[in-house]
mmCIF file of C-alpha atoms in Angstrom:
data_model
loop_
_atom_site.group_PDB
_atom_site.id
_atom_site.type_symbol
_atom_site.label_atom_id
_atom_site.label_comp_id
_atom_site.label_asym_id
_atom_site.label_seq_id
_atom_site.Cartn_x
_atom_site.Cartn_y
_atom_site.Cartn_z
ATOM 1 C CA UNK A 1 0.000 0.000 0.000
ATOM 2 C CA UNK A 2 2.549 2.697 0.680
ATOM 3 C CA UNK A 3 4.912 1.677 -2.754
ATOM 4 C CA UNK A 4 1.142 2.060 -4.258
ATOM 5 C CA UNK A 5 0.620 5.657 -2.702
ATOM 6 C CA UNK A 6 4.183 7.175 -3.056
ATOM 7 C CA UNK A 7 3.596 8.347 -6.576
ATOM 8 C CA UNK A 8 0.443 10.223 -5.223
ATOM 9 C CA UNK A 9 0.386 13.968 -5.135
ATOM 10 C CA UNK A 10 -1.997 16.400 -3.312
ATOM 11 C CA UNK A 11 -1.368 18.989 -6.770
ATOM 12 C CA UNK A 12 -2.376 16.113 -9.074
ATOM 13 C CA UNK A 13 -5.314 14.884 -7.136
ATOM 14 C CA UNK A 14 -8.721 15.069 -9.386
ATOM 15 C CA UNK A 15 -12.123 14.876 -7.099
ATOM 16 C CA UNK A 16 -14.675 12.792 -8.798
ATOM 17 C CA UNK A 17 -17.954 12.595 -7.683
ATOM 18 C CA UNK A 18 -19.910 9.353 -6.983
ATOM 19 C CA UNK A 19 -21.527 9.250 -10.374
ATOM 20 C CA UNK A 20 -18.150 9.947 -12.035
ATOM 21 C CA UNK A 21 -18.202 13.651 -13.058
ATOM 22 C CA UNK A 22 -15.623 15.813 -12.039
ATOM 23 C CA UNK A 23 -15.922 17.888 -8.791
ATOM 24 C CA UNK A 24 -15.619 21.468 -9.470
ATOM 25 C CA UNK A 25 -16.272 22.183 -6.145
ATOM 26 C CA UNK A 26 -12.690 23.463 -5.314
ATOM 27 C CA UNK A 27 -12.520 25.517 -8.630
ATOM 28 C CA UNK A 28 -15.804 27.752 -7.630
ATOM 29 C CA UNK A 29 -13.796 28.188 -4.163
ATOM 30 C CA UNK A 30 -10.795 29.292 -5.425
ATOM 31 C CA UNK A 31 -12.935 31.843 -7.559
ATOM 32 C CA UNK A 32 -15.081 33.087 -4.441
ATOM 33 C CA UNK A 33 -11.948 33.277 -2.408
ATOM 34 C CA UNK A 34 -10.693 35.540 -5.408
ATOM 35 C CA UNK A 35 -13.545 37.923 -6.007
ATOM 36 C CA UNK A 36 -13.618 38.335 -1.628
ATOM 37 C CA UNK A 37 -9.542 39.371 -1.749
ATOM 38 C CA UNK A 38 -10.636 42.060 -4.575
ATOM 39 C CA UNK A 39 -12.345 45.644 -3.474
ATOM 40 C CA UNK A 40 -15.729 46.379 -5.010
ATOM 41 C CA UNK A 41 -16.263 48.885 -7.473
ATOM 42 C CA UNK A 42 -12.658 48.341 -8.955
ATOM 43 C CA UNK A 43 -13.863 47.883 -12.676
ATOM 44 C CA UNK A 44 -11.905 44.697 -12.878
ATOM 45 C CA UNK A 45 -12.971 41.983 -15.662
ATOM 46 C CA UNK A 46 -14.246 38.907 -13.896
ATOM 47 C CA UNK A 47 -13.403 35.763 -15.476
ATOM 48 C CA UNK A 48 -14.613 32.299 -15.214
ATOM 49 C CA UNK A 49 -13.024 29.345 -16.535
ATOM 50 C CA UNK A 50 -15.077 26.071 -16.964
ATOM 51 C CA UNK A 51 -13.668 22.714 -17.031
ATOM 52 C CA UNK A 52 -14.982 19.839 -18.858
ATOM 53 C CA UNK A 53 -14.619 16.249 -18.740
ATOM 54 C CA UNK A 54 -11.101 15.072 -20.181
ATOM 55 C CA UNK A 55 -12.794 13.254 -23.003
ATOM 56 C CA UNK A 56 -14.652 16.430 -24.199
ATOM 57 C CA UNK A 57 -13.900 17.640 -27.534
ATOM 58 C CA UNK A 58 -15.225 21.122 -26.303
ATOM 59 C CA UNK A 59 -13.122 24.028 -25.368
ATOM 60 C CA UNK A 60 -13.297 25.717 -22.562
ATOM 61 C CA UNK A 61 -15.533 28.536 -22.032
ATOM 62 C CA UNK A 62 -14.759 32.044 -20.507
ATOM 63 C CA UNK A 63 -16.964 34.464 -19.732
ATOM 64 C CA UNK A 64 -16.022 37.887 -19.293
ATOM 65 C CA UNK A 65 -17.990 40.547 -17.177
ATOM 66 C CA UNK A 66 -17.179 43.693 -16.053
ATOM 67 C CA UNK A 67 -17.665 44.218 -11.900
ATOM 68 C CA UNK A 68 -19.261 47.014 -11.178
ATOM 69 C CA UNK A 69 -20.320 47.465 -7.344
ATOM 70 C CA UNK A 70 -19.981 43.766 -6.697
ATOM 71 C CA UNK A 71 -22.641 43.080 -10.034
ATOM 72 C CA UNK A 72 -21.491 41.213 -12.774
ATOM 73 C CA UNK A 73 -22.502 43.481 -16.122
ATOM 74 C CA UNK A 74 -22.492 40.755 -19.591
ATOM 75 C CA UNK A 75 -21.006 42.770 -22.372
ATOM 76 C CA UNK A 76 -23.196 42.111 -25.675
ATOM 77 C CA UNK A 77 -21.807 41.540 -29.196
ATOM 78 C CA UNK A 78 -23.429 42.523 -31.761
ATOM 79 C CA UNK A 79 -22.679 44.835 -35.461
ATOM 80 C CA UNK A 80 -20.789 47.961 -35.088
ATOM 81 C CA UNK A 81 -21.526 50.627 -37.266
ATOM 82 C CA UNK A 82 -19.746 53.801 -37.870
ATOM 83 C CA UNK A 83 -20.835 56.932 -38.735
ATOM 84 C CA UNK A 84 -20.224 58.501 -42.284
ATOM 85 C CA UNK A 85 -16.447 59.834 -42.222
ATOM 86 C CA UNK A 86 -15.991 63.553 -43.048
ATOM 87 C CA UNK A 87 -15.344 64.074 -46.064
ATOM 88 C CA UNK A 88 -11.833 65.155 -47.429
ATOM 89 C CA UNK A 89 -10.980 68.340 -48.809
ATOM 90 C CA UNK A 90 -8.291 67.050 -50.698
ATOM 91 C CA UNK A 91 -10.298 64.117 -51.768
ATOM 92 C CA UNK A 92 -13.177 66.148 -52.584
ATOM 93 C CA UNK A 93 -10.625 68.669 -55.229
ATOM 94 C CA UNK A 94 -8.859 65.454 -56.335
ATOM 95 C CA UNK A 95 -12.769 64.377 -57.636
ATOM 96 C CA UNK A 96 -13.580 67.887 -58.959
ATOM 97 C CA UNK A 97 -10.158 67.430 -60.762
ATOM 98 C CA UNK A 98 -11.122 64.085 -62.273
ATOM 99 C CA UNK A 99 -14.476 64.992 -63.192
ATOM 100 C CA UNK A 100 -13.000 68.124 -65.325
ATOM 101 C CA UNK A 101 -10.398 66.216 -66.874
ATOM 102 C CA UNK A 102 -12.854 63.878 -68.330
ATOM 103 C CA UNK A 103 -15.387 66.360 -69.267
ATOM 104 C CA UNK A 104 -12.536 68.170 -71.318
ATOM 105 C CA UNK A 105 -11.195 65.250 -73.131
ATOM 106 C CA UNK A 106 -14.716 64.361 -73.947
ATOM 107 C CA UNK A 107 -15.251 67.769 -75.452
ATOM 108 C CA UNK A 108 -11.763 67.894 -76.862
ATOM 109 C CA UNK A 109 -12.445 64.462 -78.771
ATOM 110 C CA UNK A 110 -15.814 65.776 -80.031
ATOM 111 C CA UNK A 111 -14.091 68.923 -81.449
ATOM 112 C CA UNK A 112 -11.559 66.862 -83.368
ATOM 113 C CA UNK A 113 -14.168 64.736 -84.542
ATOM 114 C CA UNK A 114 -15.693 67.979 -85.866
ATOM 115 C CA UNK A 115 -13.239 69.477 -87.311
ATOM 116 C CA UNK A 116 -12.014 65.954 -88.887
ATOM 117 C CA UNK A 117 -15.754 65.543 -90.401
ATOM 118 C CA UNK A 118 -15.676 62.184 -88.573
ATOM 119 C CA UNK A 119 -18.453 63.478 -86.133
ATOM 120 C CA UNK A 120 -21.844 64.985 -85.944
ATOM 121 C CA UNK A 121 -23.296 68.152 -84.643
ATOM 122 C CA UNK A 122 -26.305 69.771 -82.986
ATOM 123 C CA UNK A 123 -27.043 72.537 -85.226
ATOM 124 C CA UNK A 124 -29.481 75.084 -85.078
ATOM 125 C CA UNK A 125 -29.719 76.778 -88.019
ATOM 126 C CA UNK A 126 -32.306 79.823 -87.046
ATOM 127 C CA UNK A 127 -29.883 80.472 -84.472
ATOM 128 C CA UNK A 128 -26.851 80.029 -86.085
ATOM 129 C CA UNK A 129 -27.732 82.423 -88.766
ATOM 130 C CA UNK A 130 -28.525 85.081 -85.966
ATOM 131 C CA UNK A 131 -25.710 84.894 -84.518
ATOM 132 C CA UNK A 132 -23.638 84.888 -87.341
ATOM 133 C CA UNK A 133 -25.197 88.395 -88.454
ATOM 134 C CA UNK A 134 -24.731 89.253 -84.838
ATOM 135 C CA UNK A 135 -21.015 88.836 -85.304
ATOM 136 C CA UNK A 136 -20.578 90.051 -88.977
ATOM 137 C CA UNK A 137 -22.733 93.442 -87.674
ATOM 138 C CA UNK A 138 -20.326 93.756 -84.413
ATOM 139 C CA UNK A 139 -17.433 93.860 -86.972
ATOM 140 C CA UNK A 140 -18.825 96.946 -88.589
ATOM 141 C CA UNK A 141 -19.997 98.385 -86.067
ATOM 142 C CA UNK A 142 -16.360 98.014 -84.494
ATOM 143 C CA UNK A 143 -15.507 99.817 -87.912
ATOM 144 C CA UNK A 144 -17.608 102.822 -87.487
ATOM 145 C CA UNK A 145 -16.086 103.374 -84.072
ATOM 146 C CA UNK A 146 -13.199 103.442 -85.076
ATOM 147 C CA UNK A 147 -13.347 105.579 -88.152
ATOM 148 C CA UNK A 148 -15.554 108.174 -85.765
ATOM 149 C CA UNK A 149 -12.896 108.037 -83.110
ATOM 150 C CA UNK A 150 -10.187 109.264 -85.910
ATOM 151 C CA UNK A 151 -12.672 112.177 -87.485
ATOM 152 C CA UNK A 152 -12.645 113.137 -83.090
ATOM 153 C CA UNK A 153 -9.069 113.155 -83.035
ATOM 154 C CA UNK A 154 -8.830 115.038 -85.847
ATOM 155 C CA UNK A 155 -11.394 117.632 -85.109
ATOM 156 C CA UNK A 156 -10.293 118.395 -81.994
ATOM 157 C CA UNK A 157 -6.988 119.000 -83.311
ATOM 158 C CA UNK A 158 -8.453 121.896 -86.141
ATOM 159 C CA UNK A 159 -10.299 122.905 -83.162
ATOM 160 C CA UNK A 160 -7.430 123.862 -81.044
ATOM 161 C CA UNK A 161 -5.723 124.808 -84.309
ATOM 162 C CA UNK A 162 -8.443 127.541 -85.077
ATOM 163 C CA UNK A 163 -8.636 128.782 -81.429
ATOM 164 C CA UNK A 164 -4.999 129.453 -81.487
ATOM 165 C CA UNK A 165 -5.555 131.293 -85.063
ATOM 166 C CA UNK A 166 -8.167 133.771 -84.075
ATOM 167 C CA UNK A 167 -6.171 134.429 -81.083
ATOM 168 C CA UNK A 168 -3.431 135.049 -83.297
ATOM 169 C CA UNK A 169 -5.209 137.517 -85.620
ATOM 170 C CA UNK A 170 -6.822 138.986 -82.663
ATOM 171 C CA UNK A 171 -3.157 140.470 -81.285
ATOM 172 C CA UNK A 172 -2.329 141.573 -84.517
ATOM 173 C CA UNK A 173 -5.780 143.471 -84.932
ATOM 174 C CA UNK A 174 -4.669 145.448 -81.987
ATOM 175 C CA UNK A 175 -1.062 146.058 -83.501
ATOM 176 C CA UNK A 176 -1.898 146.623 -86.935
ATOM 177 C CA UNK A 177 -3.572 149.771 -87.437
ATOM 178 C CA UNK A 178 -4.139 149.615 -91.245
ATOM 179 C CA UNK A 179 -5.097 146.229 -91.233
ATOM 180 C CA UNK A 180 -7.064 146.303 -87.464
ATOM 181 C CA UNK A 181 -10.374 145.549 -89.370
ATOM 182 C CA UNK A 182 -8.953 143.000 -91.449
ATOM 183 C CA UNK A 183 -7.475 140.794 -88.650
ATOM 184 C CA UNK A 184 -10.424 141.229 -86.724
ATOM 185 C CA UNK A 185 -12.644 139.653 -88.941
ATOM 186 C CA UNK A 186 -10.476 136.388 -89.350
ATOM 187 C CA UNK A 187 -10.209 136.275 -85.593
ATOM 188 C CA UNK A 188 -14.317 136.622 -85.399
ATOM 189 C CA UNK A 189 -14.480 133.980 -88.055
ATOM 190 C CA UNK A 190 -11.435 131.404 -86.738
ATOM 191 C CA UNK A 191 -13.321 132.034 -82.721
ATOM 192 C CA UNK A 192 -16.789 131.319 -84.125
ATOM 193 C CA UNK A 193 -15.648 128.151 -86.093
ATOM 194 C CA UNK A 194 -13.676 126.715 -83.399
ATOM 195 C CA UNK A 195 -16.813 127.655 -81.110
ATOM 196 C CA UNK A 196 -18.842 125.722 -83.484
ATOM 197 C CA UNK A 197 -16.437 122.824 -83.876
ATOM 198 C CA UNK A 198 -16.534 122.351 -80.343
ATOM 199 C CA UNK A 199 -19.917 121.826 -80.525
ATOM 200 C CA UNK A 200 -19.608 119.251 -83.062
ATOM 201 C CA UNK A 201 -17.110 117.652 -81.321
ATOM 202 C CA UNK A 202 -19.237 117.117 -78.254
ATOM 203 C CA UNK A 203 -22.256 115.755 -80.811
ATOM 204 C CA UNK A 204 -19.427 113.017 -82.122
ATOM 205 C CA UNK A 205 -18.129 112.344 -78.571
ATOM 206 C CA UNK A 206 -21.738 111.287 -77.810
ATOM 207 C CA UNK A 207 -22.248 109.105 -80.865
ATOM 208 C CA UNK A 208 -18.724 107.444 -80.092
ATOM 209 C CA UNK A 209 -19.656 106.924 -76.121
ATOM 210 C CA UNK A 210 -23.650 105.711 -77.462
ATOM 211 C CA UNK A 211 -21.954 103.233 -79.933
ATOM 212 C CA UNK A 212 -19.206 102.098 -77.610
ATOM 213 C CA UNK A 213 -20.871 101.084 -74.997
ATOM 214 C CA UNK A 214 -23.661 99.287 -77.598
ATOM 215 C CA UNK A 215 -20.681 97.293 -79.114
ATOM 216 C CA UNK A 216 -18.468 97.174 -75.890
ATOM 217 C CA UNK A 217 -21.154 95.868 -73.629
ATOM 218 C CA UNK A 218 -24.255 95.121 -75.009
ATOM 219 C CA UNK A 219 -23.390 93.288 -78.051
ATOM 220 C CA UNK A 220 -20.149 91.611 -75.866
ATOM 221 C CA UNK A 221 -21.991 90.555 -73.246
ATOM 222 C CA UNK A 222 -25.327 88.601 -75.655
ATOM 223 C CA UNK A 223 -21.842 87.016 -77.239
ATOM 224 C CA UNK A 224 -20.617 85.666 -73.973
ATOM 225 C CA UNK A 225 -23.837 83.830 -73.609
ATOM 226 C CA UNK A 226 -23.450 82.564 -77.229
ATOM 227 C CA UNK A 227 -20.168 81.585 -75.899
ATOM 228 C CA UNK A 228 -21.478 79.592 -73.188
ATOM 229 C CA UNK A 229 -24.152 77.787 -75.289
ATOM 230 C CA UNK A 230 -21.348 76.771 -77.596
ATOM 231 C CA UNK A 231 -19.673 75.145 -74.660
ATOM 232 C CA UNK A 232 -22.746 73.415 -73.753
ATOM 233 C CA UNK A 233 -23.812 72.232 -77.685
ATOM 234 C CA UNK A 234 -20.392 70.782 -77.530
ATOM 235 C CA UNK A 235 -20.645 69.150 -74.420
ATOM 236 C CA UNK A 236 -24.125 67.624 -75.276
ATOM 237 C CA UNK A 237 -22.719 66.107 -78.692
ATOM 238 C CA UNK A 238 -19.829 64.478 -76.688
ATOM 239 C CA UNK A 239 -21.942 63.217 -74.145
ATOM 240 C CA UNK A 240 -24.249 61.939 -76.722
ATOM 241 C CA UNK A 241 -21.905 60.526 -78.980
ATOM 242 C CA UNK A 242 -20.846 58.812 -75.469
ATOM 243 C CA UNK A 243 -24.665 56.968 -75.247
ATOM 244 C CA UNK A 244 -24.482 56.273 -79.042
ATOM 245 C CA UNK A 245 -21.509 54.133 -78.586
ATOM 246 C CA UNK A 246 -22.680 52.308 -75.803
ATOM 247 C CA UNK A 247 -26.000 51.354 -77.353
ATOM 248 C CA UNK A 248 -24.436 50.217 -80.473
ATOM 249 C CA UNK A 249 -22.558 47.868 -77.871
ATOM 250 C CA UNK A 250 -23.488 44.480 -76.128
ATOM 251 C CA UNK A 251 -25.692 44.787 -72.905
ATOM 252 C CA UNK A 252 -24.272 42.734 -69.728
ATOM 253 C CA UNK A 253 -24.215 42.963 -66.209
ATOM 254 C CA UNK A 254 -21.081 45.225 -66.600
ATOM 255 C CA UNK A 255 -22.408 47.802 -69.357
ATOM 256 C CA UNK A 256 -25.770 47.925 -67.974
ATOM 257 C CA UNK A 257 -24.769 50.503 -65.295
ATOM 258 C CA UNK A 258 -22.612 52.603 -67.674
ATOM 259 C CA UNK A 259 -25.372 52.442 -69.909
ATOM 260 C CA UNK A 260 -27.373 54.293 -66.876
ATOM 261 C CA UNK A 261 -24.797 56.436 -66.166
ATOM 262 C CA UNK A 262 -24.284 58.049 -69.247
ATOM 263 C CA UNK A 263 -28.034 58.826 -70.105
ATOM 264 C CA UNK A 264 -28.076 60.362 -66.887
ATOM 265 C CA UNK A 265 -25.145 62.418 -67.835
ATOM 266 C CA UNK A 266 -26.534 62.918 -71.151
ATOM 267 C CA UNK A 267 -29.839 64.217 -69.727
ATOM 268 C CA UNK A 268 -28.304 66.328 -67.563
ATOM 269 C CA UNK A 269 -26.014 68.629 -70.359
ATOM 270 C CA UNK A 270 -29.133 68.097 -72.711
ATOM 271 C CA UNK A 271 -31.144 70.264 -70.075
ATOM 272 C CA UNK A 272 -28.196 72.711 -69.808
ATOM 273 C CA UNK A 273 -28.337 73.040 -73.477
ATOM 274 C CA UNK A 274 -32.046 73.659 -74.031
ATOM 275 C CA UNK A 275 -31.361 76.620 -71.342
ATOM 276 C CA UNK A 276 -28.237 77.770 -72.837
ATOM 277 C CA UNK A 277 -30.099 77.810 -76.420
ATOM 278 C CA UNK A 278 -33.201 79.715 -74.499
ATOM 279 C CA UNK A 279 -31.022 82.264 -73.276
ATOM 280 C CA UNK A 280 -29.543 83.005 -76.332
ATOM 281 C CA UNK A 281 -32.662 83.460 -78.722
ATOM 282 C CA UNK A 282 -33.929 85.751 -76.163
ATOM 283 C CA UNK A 283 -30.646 87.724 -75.544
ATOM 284 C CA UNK A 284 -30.867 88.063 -79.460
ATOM 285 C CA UNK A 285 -34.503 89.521 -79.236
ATOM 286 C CA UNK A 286 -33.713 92.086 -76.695
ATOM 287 C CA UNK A 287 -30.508 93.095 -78.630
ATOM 288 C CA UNK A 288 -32.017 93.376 -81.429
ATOM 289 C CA UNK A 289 -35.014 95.847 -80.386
ATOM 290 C CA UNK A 290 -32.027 97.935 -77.923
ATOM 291 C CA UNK A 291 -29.647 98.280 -80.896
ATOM 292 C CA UNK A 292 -32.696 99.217 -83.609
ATOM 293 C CA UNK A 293 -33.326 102.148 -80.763
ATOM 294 C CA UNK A 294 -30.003 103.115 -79.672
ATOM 295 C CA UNK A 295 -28.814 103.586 -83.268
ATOM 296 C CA UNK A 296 -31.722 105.364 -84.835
ATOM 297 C CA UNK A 297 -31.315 108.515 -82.050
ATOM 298 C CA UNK A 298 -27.434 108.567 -82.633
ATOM 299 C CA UNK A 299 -27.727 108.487 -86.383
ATOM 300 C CA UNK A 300 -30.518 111.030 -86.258
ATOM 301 C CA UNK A 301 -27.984 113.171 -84.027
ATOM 302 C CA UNK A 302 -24.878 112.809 -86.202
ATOM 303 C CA UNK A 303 -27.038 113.470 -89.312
ATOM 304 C CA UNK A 304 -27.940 116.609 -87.995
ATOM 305 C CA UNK A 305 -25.153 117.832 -86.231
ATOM 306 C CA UNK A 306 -22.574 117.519 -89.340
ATOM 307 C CA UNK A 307 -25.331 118.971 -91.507
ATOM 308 C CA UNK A 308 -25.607 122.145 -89.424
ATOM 309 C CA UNK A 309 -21.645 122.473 -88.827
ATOM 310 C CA UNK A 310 -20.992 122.592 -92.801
ATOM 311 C CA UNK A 311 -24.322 125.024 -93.285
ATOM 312 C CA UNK A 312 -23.085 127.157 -90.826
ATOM 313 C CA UNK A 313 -26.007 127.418 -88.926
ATOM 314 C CA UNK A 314 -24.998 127.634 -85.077
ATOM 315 C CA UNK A 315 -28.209 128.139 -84.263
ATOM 316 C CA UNK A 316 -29.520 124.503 -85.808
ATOM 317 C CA UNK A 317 -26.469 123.065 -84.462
ATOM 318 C CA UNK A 318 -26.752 124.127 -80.624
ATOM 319 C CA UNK A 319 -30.566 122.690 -81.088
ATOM 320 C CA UNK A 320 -29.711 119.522 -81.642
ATOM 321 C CA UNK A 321 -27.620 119.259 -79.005
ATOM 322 C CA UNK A 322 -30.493 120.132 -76.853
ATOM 323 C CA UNK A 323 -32.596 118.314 -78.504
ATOM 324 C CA UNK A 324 -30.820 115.044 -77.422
ATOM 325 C CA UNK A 325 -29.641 116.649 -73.879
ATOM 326 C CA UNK A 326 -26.120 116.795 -74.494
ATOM 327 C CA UNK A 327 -24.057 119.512 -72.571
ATOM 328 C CA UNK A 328 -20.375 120.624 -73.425
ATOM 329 C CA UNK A 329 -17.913 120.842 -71.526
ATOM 330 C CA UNK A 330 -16.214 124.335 -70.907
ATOM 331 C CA UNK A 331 -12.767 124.315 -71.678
ATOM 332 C CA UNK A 332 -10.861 124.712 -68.756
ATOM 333 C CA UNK A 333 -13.812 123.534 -66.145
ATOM 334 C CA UNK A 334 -12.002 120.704 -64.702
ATOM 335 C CA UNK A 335 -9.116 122.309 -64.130
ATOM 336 C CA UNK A 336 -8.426 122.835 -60.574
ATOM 337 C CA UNK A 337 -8.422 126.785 -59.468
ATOM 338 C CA UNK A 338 -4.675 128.651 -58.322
ATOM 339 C CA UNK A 339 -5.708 128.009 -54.683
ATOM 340 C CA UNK A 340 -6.178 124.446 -55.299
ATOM 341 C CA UNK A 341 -2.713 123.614 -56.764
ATOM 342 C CA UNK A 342 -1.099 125.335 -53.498
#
């Protein structure tokens, strides 16, 4: 009996029950003993190991638990979900930077295509016509401008010269005793010319500032809209050239969605299109009616005003100016007084 107990050892003994089961008696001590030695309210984890028999092919279990006040809380699994992320600056450019690079080498390749005769184009032609006239009329107009801007220049410069004449004979009327009548009647004529040439001048100034700002700004501005509707016929063709190609194509899982994707993107610059082409037509009307208005008054004025200067009639000529509310300018006026200067 003791050769049979030697090999016995109290850390190797295994308590079985009468039935045959293991006795876990001593394992829930040890853990009692443990959660006793611990203060309550620590937060600690509380873990439970459960043995099984030695034949199991289960694993042990552990349950975890949070201790809170001496209570055992069970922590529950279950999905996470996370909130959207914040979006990215950067990432945000870096996709406004893609989406521009395709949109221009879409409406690059549609341009070539164009130009090569290899592709097809929305054309309007009620509109196109307008706005071809539009452009051929802005290139005369630009003309007229021009040439009135030179007859200014000009004017003002036999202006000044006949001011500075009739002064001229007016100092030798005073000097020249035998000719006093003589030179005084050039300086009368030289002073009344240059007075009417200012008025003249002042008549043209107003045609050239009426014009200008017709041709400038008006006329400039209905073209930056045609502008913009340009960009938009172009982008419509490329983007529909785009669906074209993938109809003609087979239809799959994978071409199905670009199929979607591109009529909504063709939809989308159609719309823009229609409103750029809206715009335009009526831009056009109100041009038309403003310009028909504008230039009728400022022809009427430099009809009138040139006919009057050459027919010497001063009287005729200051009326026009009224007539279309046009003061002159006095010559020196805006030229700050002696005190001023200091």
């Amino acid at each position: 009996m003791m050769a049979q107990e030697s090999p016995k050892n109290s850390a190797a003994e295994i308590p079985v029950t009468s039935n045959g089961e293991v006795d876990d008696s001593h394992e829930h001590g040890f853990n009692r003993d443990l959660k006793r030695s611990l203060p309550a309210g620590l937060g600690l984890s509380e873990t439970q190991i459960t043995s099984h028999g030695f034949d199991s092919t289960k694993e042990g279990v552990i349950e975890a638990g949070t201790l809170q006040g001496g209570q055992k809380t069970q922590t529950k699994s279950g999905p996470v979900i996370l909130a959207d992320e914040i979006k990215n600056p950067a990432m945000e450019k870096l996709e406004l930077v893609r989406k521009w690079s395709l949109n221009t080498y879409k409406c690059t390749r549609q341009i070539i295509s164009e130009k090569l005769g290899r592709g097809s184009r929305t054309v309007d032609l009620e509109l196109e016509a307008q706005i071809d006239i539009l452009r051929d009329n802005k290139k005369k107009y630009e003309n007229i401008l021009r040439l009135a801007q030179t007859l200014s220049t000009q004017l003002f410069q036999m202006v000044h010269t006949q001011r500075q004449l009739g002064d001229a004979f007016a100092d030798l009327s005073l000097k020249s005793l035998e000719l006093h009548e003589e030179f005084g009647y050039n300086a009368d004529t030289q002073k009344l010319l240059a007075k009417n040439g200012e008025t003249l001048l002042g008549a043209i100034n107003f045609f050239i500032a009426s014009v200008n700002t017709l041709v400038n700004k008006t006329i400039e501005d209905t073209l930056m809209t045609v502008k913009q509707y340009e960009s938009a016929r172009i982008e419509y063709d490329a983007y529909r050239t785009d669906l074209e190609e993938l109809n003609l194509g087979p239809r799959d899982a994978n071409t199905l969605p670009k199929i979607e994707q591109s009529q909504h993107l063709f939809q989308a610059h159609k719309e823009k299109y229609d409103k750029m082409r809206n715009d335009v037509s009526i831009k056009l009307k109100f041009l038309e009616e403003n310009k028909v208005k504008v230039l009728h008054n400022q022809l009427v004025l430099f009809h009138n005003a040139i006919a009057a200067y050459f027919a010497g009639n001063q009287k005729q000529l200051e009326q026009t100016l009224k007539q279309f509310h046009i003061k002159l300018k006095t010559p020196g006026a805006d030229a700050p007084s002696w005190l001023e200067e200091q």
